[in-house]
């Protein structure tokens, strides 16, 4: 573990300070050789099986007509890691009637319970059971979000801002960010057919390189440190997003990270419009808002927006060629921002 951390520190030093890309890459790849040697072998077959199962279960006709809550209180944020979701989350959170519920998704935390209850209701033989259970489950999720907000709100209070907090309106929307909920859109739609699902998508190689070079908490994301498993995780994400667009057309609202960076005022307005709330000028001051931004993206968000992260993978284009080959067609993505009435600006200059 010590060697792994030491090489990562040296990568950061050369990547940021000396700009010696060969030296930087040597340290990054050496760090990951040490890291991967200590991990259990990646199960490619298990990962593919998981995606196939979701696609087989959630087909047209799975969702009973009229089932689910009419609530628009939850806003779900999904996407691949390092796609710019923290930026979108902070834009939403700068609106006085929208609050974030932290890094642990309330919905995701209850998913096993939700799944079990839906299965029980489905096999009960009582046709009224599924709609009733689904509505109850949705209500519990919304209450859980409100409870989480009250806990966070009270724990960050002191006497000075107690008076300010009394003036604040009660939130009407709660953003629930768990990126891997792209696997769970079938259940999200079942419980909340009217809730906004925002999918943040970034240029594929920028996303993948950013995921590759970052250290995540231990778990599945450990395997973003190796080209074959990273390529498979990304391709399966693309596959399942295509599936949702086919079986639930228009249900997921896509937001391109590049549009968010280059055209923030218009994208922000369209996002707030999609939530069903009135515009507030404070949204564009999101980077000045005090907020616990506890992800790897903290610094970027607090500094505000800048676009030098676009096409950042090109610095290591040569070293990343094996990964580009593994990705095949997935290295391109012509996905457009699908916010209602949003028109991206014409490209005035060539990207570089």
Coordinates of C-alpha atoms in Angstrom, one line a residue:
X1 CA 0.0 0.0 0.0
X2 CA 2.9 2.4 0.8
X3 CA 4.5 1.9 -2.6
X4 CA 1.1 2.4 -4.3
X5 CA 0.5 5.7 -2.5
X6 CA 4.1 6.9 -3.1
X7 CA 3.8 6.4 -6.8
X8 CA 0.4 8.1 -6.9
X9 CA 1.9 11.1 -5.2
X10 CA 4.8 11.2 -7.7
X11 CA 2.2 11.0 -10.6
X12 CA 0.4 14.0 -9.2
X13 CA 3.7 15.9 -8.8
X14 CA 4.8 15.3 -12.4
X15 CA 1.2 15.7 -13.8
X16 CA 0.6 19.1 -12.2
X17 CA 4.0 20.6 -11.5
X18 CA 6.7 19.4 -13.9
X19 CA 4.4 18.4 -16.8
X20 CA 6.8 15.5 -17.6
X21 CA 4.1 13.2 -19.0
X22 CA 6.4 10.1 -19.5
X23 CA 7.6 10.3 -15.9
X24 CA 4.0 11.0 -14.6
X25 CA 2.6 8.0 -16.5
X26 CA 5.4 5.7 -15.3
X27 CA 4.4 6.5 -11.7
X28 CA 0.7 6.1 -12.3
X29 CA 1.0 2.7 -14.1
X30 CA 3.4 1.5 -11.4
X31 CA 1.1 2.5 -8.6
X32 CA -1.8 0.6 -10.2
X33 CA 0.3 -2.5 -10.8
X34 CA 0.9 -2.6 -7.0
X35 CA -2.8 -1.9 -6.3
X36 CA -4.2 -4.4 -8.7
X37 CA -1.9 -7.2 -7.5
X38 CA -3.5 -7.0 -4.1
X39 CA -7.1 -7.2 -5.4
X40 CA -9.3 -10.2 -6.2
X41 CA -9.5 -11.0 -9.9
X42 CA -12.1 -9.0 -11.8
X43 CA -15.1 -11.1 -12.9
X44 CA -16.0 -9.9 -16.4
X45 CA -18.7 -12.6 -16.7
X46 CA -20.4 -11.6 -13.5
X47 CA -20.5 -7.9 -14.6
X48 CA -22.0 -8.8 -18.0
X49 CA -24.6 -11.1 -16.3
X50 CA -25.7 -8.2 -14.1
X51 CA -26.4 -6.0 -17.0
X52 CA -28.1 -8.7 -19.0
X53 CA -30.4 -9.5 -16.1
X54 CA -31.5 -5.8 -15.8
X55 CA -32.2 -5.7 -19.5
X56 CA -34.3 -8.9 -19.4
X57 CA -36.4 -7.8 -16.4
X58 CA -37.1 -4.2 -17.4
X59 CA -38.9 -4.4 -20.7
X60 CA -41.9 -2.6 -22.1
X61 CA -44.9 -3.7 -20.2
X62 CA -43.0 -4.2 -16.9
X63 CA -44.4 -1.0 -15.4
X64 CA -48.1 -1.3 -14.6
X65 CA -50.2 1.6 -15.8
X66 CA -51.1 4.1 -13.1
X67 CA -48.6 2.7 -10.6
X68 CA -46.3 5.0 -8.6
X69 CA -46.3 8.3 -6.8
X70 CA -47.2 11.5 -8.5
X71 CA -44.5 13.2 -6.4
X72 CA -41.8 15.3 -8.1
X73 CA -40.0 15.9 -4.8
X74 CA -37.0 13.7 -5.6
X75 CA -34.5 14.7 -8.3
X76 CA -32.2 11.8 -9.3
X77 CA -28.7 12.5 -10.5
X78 CA -27.0 9.6 -12.3
X79 CA -24.0 9.0 -14.6
X80 CA -20.6 7.4 -14.9
X81 CA -18.1 8.5 -12.2
X82 CA -16.1 11.7 -12.9
X83 CA -18.7 12.9 -15.4
X84 CA -19.3 16.3 -13.8
X85 CA -22.2 15.4 -11.6
X86 CA -21.0 17.4 -8.6
X87 CA -21.2 20.6 -10.7
X88 CA -24.8 19.9 -11.6
X89 CA -25.6 18.9 -8.0
X90 CA -24.2 22.3 -6.8
X91 CA -26.2 24.2 -9.4
X92 CA -29.4 22.6 -8.1
X93 CA -28.4 23.1 -4.5
X94 CA -27.9 26.8 -5.0
X95 CA -31.7 27.1 -5.6
X96 CA -33.5 28.1 -2.4
X97 CA -36.1 25.4 -2.8
X98 CA -33.7 22.5 -3.7
X99 CA -31.4 20.8 -1.3
X100 CA -28.9 17.9 -1.6
X101 CA -29.2 14.8 0.6
X102 CA -25.4 14.1 0.7
X103 CA -23.3 11.4 -0.9
X104 CA -25.4 8.5 0.4
X105 CA -28.5 8.1 -1.7
X106 CA -31.7 7.7 0.3
X107 CA -33.3 5.7 -2.5
X108 CA -30.3 3.5 -3.0
X109 CA -30.0 2.8 0.7
X110 CA -33.5 1.3 0.6
X111 CA -33.2 -0.5 -2.7
X112 CA -33.0 -4.1 -1.4
X113 CA -36.1 -3.4 0.8
X114 CA -38.0 -1.9 -2.2
X115 CA -37.1 -4.8 -4.5
X116 CA -38.2 -7.4 -1.9
X117 CA -41.5 -5.6 -1.2
X118 CA -42.3 -5.2 -4.9
X119 CA -41.6 -9.0 -5.5
X120 CA -43.8 -10.0 -2.5
X121 CA -46.6 -7.8 -3.8
X122 CA -46.2 -9.2 -7.4
X123 CA -46.6 -12.8 -6.3
X124 CA -49.4 -12.1 -3.8
X125 CA -52.2 -12.7 -6.3
X126 CA -53.9 -9.5 -5.3
X127 CA -53.9 -7.1 -8.3
X128 CA -54.4 -4.0 -6.0
X129 CA -51.3 -4.9 -3.9
X130 CA -48.5 -3.7 -6.3
X131 CA -49.9 -0.1 -6.7
X132 CA -50.6 0.2 -3.0
X133 CA -47.1 -1.1 -1.9
X134 CA -45.3 1.0 -4.6
X135 CA -47.1 4.2 -3.4
X136 CA -46.2 3.4 0.3
X137 CA -42.6 2.7 -0.7
X138 CA -42.4 6.0 -2.6
X139 CA -43.8 7.9 0.4
X140 CA -41.2 6.3 2.7
X141 CA -38.4 7.4 0.3
X142 CA -39.6 11.0 0.3
X143 CA -40.0 11.0 4.1
X144 CA -36.5 9.6 4.4
X145 CA -35.2 12.5 2.2
X146 CA -36.9 15.0 4.4
X147 CA -35.6 13.4 7.6
X148 CA -32.1 13.4 6.1
X149 CA -32.3 17.1 5.3
X150 CA -33.6 17.9 8.8
X151 CA -30.6 16.0 10.3
X152 CA -28.0 17.7 8.1
X153 CA -29.7 21.1 8.6
X154 CA -29.7 20.8 12.4
X155 CA -26.2 19.4 12.6
X156 CA -24.8 22.4 10.6
X157 CA -26.6 25.0 12.6
X158 CA -25.2 27.4 15.2
X159 CA -26.8 30.3 17.1
X160 CA -25.6 32.9 14.5
X161 CA -27.4 31.3 11.6
X162 CA -30.4 30.1 13.5
X163 CA -32.3 33.3 12.7
X164 CA -31.3 33.1 9.1
X165 CA -32.5 29.5 8.9
X166 CA -35.9 30.4 10.3
X167 CA -36.4 32.7 7.3
X168 CA -35.5 30.0 4.8
X169 CA -38.3 28.4 2.9
X170 CA -39.0 24.6 3.3
X171 CA -37.4 22.8 0.4
X172 CA -39.7 21.5 -2.3
X173 CA -37.1 19.3 -4.1
X174 CA -34.4 17.0 -2.8
X175 CA -31.6 15.9 -5.1
X176 CA -30.5 12.3 -4.7
X177 CA -27.1 11.6 -6.2
X178 CA -25.9 8.1 -6.6
X179 CA -24.2 7.8 -9.9
X180 CA -24.6 4.0 -10.2
X181 CA -28.4 4.4 -9.9
X182 CA -28.2 4.3 -13.7
X183 CA -28.6 0.5 -13.0
X184 CA -31.8 1.2 -11.0
X185 CA -33.9 3.5 -13.3
X186 CA -36.4 0.7 -13.7
X187 CA -37.2 0.9 -10.0
X188 CA -36.9 4.7 -9.8
X189 CA -39.5 5.0 -12.6
X190 CA -41.8 2.5 -10.9
X191 CA -41.9 4.5 -7.7
X192 CA -41.6 8.0 -9.1
X193 CA -42.8 8.1 -12.8
X194 CA -42.9 11.9 -12.7
X195 CA -39.7 12.6 -10.9
X196 CA -36.8 14.2 -12.8
X197 CA -33.9 11.9 -13.6
X198 CA -30.8 13.9 -14.7
X199 CA -28.1 12.0 -16.5
X200 CA -24.8 13.8 -16.7
X201 CA -22.7 12.7 -19.6
X202 CA -19.2 13.8 -20.4
X203 CA -16.9 13.2 -23.4
X204 CA -16.0 9.5 -23.1
X205 CA -12.2 9.6 -23.0
X206 CA -12.2 12.6 -20.6
X207 CA -14.6 10.7 -18.3
X208 CA -12.6 7.5 -18.5
X209 CA -9.2 9.0 -18.0
X210 CA -10.5 11.1 -15.1
X211 CA -11.9 7.9 -13.5
X212 CA -8.6 6.0 -14.2
X213 CA -6.3 8.5 -12.5
X214 CA -8.4 9.0 -9.4
X215 CA -8.4 7.0 -6.2
X216 CA -11.9 6.0 -5.1
X217 CA -13.0 4.5 -1.8
X218 CA -12.5 0.7 -1.7
X219 CA -15.1 -1.3 -3.7
X220 CA -16.1 -1.8 -7.3
X221 CA -14.5 1.4 -8.3
X222 CA -11.1 -0.1 -7.4
X223 CA -11.3 -1.7 -10.8
X224 CA -11.3 1.6 -12.7
X225 CA -7.5 1.4 -12.1
X226 CA -7.1 -1.3 -14.8
X227 CA -7.8 -0.9 -18.5
X228 CA -9.9 -4.0 -19.2
X229 CA -12.2 -3.7 -16.2
X230 CA -12.5 0.1 -16.7
X231 CA -13.4 -0.4 -20.3
X232 CA -16.0 -3.0 -19.4
X233 CA -17.6 -0.9 -16.7
X234 CA -17.9 2.0 -19.1
X235 CA -19.2 0.0 -22.0
X236 CA -21.9 -1.6 -19.7
X237 CA -22.9 1.8 -18.5
X238 CA -23.3 3.0 -22.1
X239 CA -25.3 -0.2 -22.9
X240 CA -27.7 0.2 -20.0
X241 CA -28.3 3.9 -20.8
X242 CA -29.1 2.9 -24.4
X243 CA -31.5 0.3 -23.0
X244 CA -33.4 2.9 -20.8
X245 CA -33.7 5.3 -23.8
X246 CA -35.2 2.5 -25.8
X247 CA -37.7 1.1 -23.3
X248 CA -38.6 4.4 -21.6
X249 CA -38.1 7.0 -24.4
X250 CA -37.5 10.5 -23.1
X251 CA -37.8 9.4 -19.4
X252 CA -34.1 10.3 -18.6
X253 CA -33.0 13.9 -19.2
X254 CA -29.5 14.0 -20.5
X255 CA -27.2 16.9 -19.6
X256 CA -23.9 17.2 -21.4
X257 CA -21.1 18.3 -19.1
X258 CA -19.5 20.3 -21.9
X259 CA -22.8 22.3 -22.4
X260 CA -22.9 22.9 -18.6
X261 CA -19.3 24.3 -18.7
X262 CA -19.6 26.3 -21.9
X263 CA -23.2 27.5 -21.6
X264 CA -23.8 27.5 -17.8
X265 CA -26.5 30.3 -17.6
X266 CA -28.8 28.7 -20.3
X267 CA -28.2 25.1 -19.1
X268 CA -28.9 26.1 -15.5
X269 CA -32.1 27.9 -16.5
X270 CA -33.3 24.8 -18.4
X271 CA -32.4 22.5 -15.5
X272 CA -34.4 24.6 -13.0
X273 CA -37.3 24.8 -15.5
X274 CA -37.2 21.0 -15.7
X275 CA -37.6 20.8 -11.9
X276 CA -40.9 22.7 -12.2
X277 CA -39.7 25.5 -10.0
X278 CA -39.3 29.2 -10.7
X279 CA -35.9 30.6 -11.7
X280 CA -33.7 32.2 -9.0
X281 CA -30.6 34.3 -9.9
X282 CA -28.7 32.9 -6.9
X283 CA -28.3 29.6 -8.9
X284 CA -25.5 31.2 -10.9
X285 CA -23.6 32.1 -7.7
X286 CA -23.5 28.4 -6.7
X287 CA -19.7 28.4 -6.3
X288 CA -20.0 31.0 -3.5
X289 CA -22.4 29.0 -1.5
X290 CA -21.0 27.3 1.6
X291 CA -21.7 23.7 1.3
X292 CA -20.1 20.4 2.3
X293 CA -18.9 19.2 -1.1
X294 CA -17.3 15.9 0.0
X295 CA -16.2 14.4 -3.2
X296 CA -13.0 14.4 -5.3
X297 CA -14.5 17.3 -7.3
X298 CA -14.6 19.6 -4.3
X299 CA -11.9 22.0 -5.3
X300 CA -13.2 22.4 -8.9
X301 CA -16.7 23.3 -7.7
X302 CA -15.5 25.8 -5.1
X303 CA -13.4 27.5 -7.7
X304 CA -16.3 27.9 -10.1
X305 CA -16.4 26.8 -13.7
X306 CA -13.5 26.5 -16.0
X307 CA -13.1 24.6 -19.2
X308 CA -9.4 23.4 -19.2
X309 CA -10.7 20.0 -18.1
X310 CA -12.2 19.5 -21.6
X311 CA -10.1 17.1 -23.7
X312 CA -7.6 16.8 -20.8
X313 CA -7.0 13.1 -21.7
X314 CA -5.1 14.2 -24.8
X315 CA -2.0 14.9 -22.7
X316 CA -1.7 11.1 -22.3
X317 CA -3.1 10.2 -25.7
X318 CA -0.2 7.9 -26.6
X319 CA -0.3 6.0 -23.3
X320 CA -4.1 5.7 -23.4
X321 CA -4.2 4.1 -26.9
X322 CA -4.7 0.5 -25.6
X323 CA -7.7 1.7 -23.7
X324 CA -9.1 3.6 -26.8
X325 CA -8.8 0.3 -28.7
X326 CA -10.7 -1.6 -26.0
X327 CA -13.5 0.9 -26.0
X328 CA -14.1 0.5 -29.8
X329 CA -17.2 2.5 -30.8
X330 CA -17.8 3.7 -27.3
X331 CA -14.9 6.1 -27.7
X332 CA -17.5 8.4 -29.4
X333 CA -20.8 9.6 -28.1
X334 CA -23.1 11.9 -30.0
X335 CA -25.6 12.2 -27.1
X336 CA -27.2 15.6 -26.9
X337 CA -28.5 17.6 -23.9
X338 CA -32.2 16.8 -23.9
X339 CA -33.5 19.5 -21.6
X340 CA -36.8 21.0 -22.9
X341 CA -36.3 24.1 -25.1
X342 CA -32.5 24.0 -24.7
X343 CA -30.4 24.8 -27.8
X344 CA -26.6 24.5 -27.4
X345 CA -24.6 27.4 -28.8
X346 CA -23.0 27.1 -32.2
X347 CA -19.3 26.0 -31.9
X348 CA -17.4 29.2 -32.7
X349 CA -13.9 27.8 -32.3
X350 CA -12.3 24.5 -32.8
X351 CA -11.6 22.7 -29.6
X352 CA -8.1 22.0 -28.7

